[in-house]
Amino acid sequence: LAVPISACRLQDCLSANTYSPQKCEERMRQLYLCCQSMYETTDGRGESTACPMPSAVHRWLNLHPTSK
């Protein structure tokens, strides 16, 4: 699974930007999309310490639509 890789990239970004999440939104999106994919392929039963619960992933993605 790519979840741990996405989580590490997000952590690197947050560390490099003094924990300013707004500077790392694209990394957050990558992680949450990866988590969403995991939950979809496992019917919501997938588990990863890097992913919040499915409802939080869904809510975050709805609150942060892509601008592209």
mmCIF file of C-alpha atoms in Angstrom:
data_model
loop_
_atom_site.group_PDB
_atom_site.id
_atom_site.type_symbol
_atom_site.label_atom_id
_atom_site.label_comp_id
_atom_site.label_asym_id
_atom_site.label_seq_id
_atom_site.Cartn_x
_atom_site.Cartn_y
_atom_site.Cartn_z
ATOM 1 C CA LEU A 1 0.000 0.000 0.000
ATOM 2 C CA ALA A 2 1.097 3.540 -0.702
ATOM 3 C CA VAL A 3 -0.423 4.938 2.498
ATOM 4 C CA PRO A 4 2.843 4.843 4.498
ATOM 5 C CA ILE A 5 4.705 6.576 1.657
ATOM 6 C CA SER A 6 2.065 9.318 1.451
ATOM 7 C CA ALA A 7 2.168 9.744 5.217
ATOM 8 C CA CYS A 8 5.960 10.082 5.197
ATOM 9 C CA ARG A 9 5.821 12.666 2.414
ATOM 10 C CA LEU A 10 3.251 14.652 4.386
ATOM 11 C CA GLN A 11 5.382 14.467 7.537
ATOM 12 C CA ASP A 12 8.440 15.656 5.587
ATOM 13 C CA CYS A 13 6.459 18.594 4.193
ATOM 14 C CA LEU A 14 5.080 19.565 7.599
ATOM 15 C CA SER A 15 8.543 19.377 9.150
ATOM 16 C CA ALA A 16 10.077 21.477 6.374
ATOM 17 C CA ASN A 17 7.327 24.086 6.666
ATOM 18 C CA THR A 18 7.288 24.410 10.441
ATOM 19 C CA TYR A 19 4.021 22.534 10.674
ATOM 20 C CA SER A 20 2.073 24.945 8.450
ATOM 21 C CA PRO A 21 -0.593 22.635 7.046
ATOM 22 C CA GLN A 22 -1.735 25.161 4.440
ATOM 23 C CA LYS A 23 1.666 24.759 2.734
ATOM 24 C CA CYS A 24 1.176 21.008 2.537
ATOM 25 C CA GLU A 25 -2.399 20.743 1.302
ATOM 26 C CA GLU A 26 -1.437 18.822 -1.842
ATOM 27 C CA ARG A 27 0.418 16.238 0.295
ATOM 28 C CA MET A 28 -2.647 16.025 2.552
ATOM 29 C CA ARG A 29 -4.808 15.461 -0.526
ATOM 30 C CA GLN A 30 -2.492 12.675 -1.744
ATOM 31 C CA LEU A 31 -2.688 10.934 1.630
ATOM 32 C CA TYR A 32 -6.463 11.273 1.921
ATOM 33 C CA LEU A 33 -7.015 10.079 -1.656
ATOM 34 C CA CYS A 34 -4.812 7.086 -0.919
ATOM 35 C CA CYS A 35 -6.797 6.395 2.259
ATOM 36 C CA GLN A 36 -10.067 6.776 0.358
ATOM 37 C CA SER A 37 -8.879 4.261 -2.234
ATOM 38 C CA MET A 38 -7.893 1.809 0.496
ATOM 39 C CA TYR A 39 -11.299 2.116 2.149
ATOM 40 C CA GLU A 40 -13.101 1.690 -1.186
ATOM 41 C CA THR A 41 -11.168 -1.460 -2.099
ATOM 42 C CA THR A 42 -11.724 -2.991 1.353
ATOM 43 C CA ASP A 43 -15.389 -2.004 1.748
ATOM 44 C CA GLY A 44 -14.403 0.330 4.588
ATOM 45 C CA ARG A 45 -12.574 -2.374 6.529
ATOM 46 C CA GLY A 46 -9.016 -1.380 5.658
ATOM 47 C CA GLU A 47 -6.737 -0.268 8.457
ATOM 48 C CA SER A 48 -3.728 2.024 8.514
ATOM 49 C CA THR A 49 -2.266 4.080 11.327
ATOM 50 C CA ALA A 50 -1.721 6.858 8.764
ATOM 51 C CA CYS A 51 -5.406 7.130 7.848
ATOM 52 C CA PRO A 52 -8.187 8.672 9.878
ATOM 53 C CA MET A 53 -11.543 6.919 9.968
ATOM 54 C CA PRO A 54 -13.404 6.779 6.628
ATOM 55 C CA SER A 55 -15.917 9.493 7.579
ATOM 56 C CA ALA A 56 -13.076 11.935 8.372
ATOM 57 C CA VAL A 57 -11.419 11.197 5.019
ATOM 58 C CA HIS A 58 -14.708 11.792 3.199
ATOM 59 C CA ARG A 59 -15.373 15.020 5.125
ATOM 60 C CA TRP A 60 -11.858 16.415 4.503
ATOM 61 C CA LEU A 61 -12.036 15.694 0.776
ATOM 62 C CA ASN A 62 -15.455 17.389 0.570
ATOM 63 C CA LEU A 63 -14.176 20.456 2.441
ATOM 64 C CA HIS A 64 -11.043 20.718 0.268
ATOM 65 C CA PRO A 65 -12.144 20.301 -3.356
ATOM 66 C CA THR A 66 -9.505 20.434 -6.036
ATOM 67 C CA SER A 67 -9.046 23.754 -7.763
ATOM 68 C CA LYS A 68 -7.678 22.157 -10.940
#
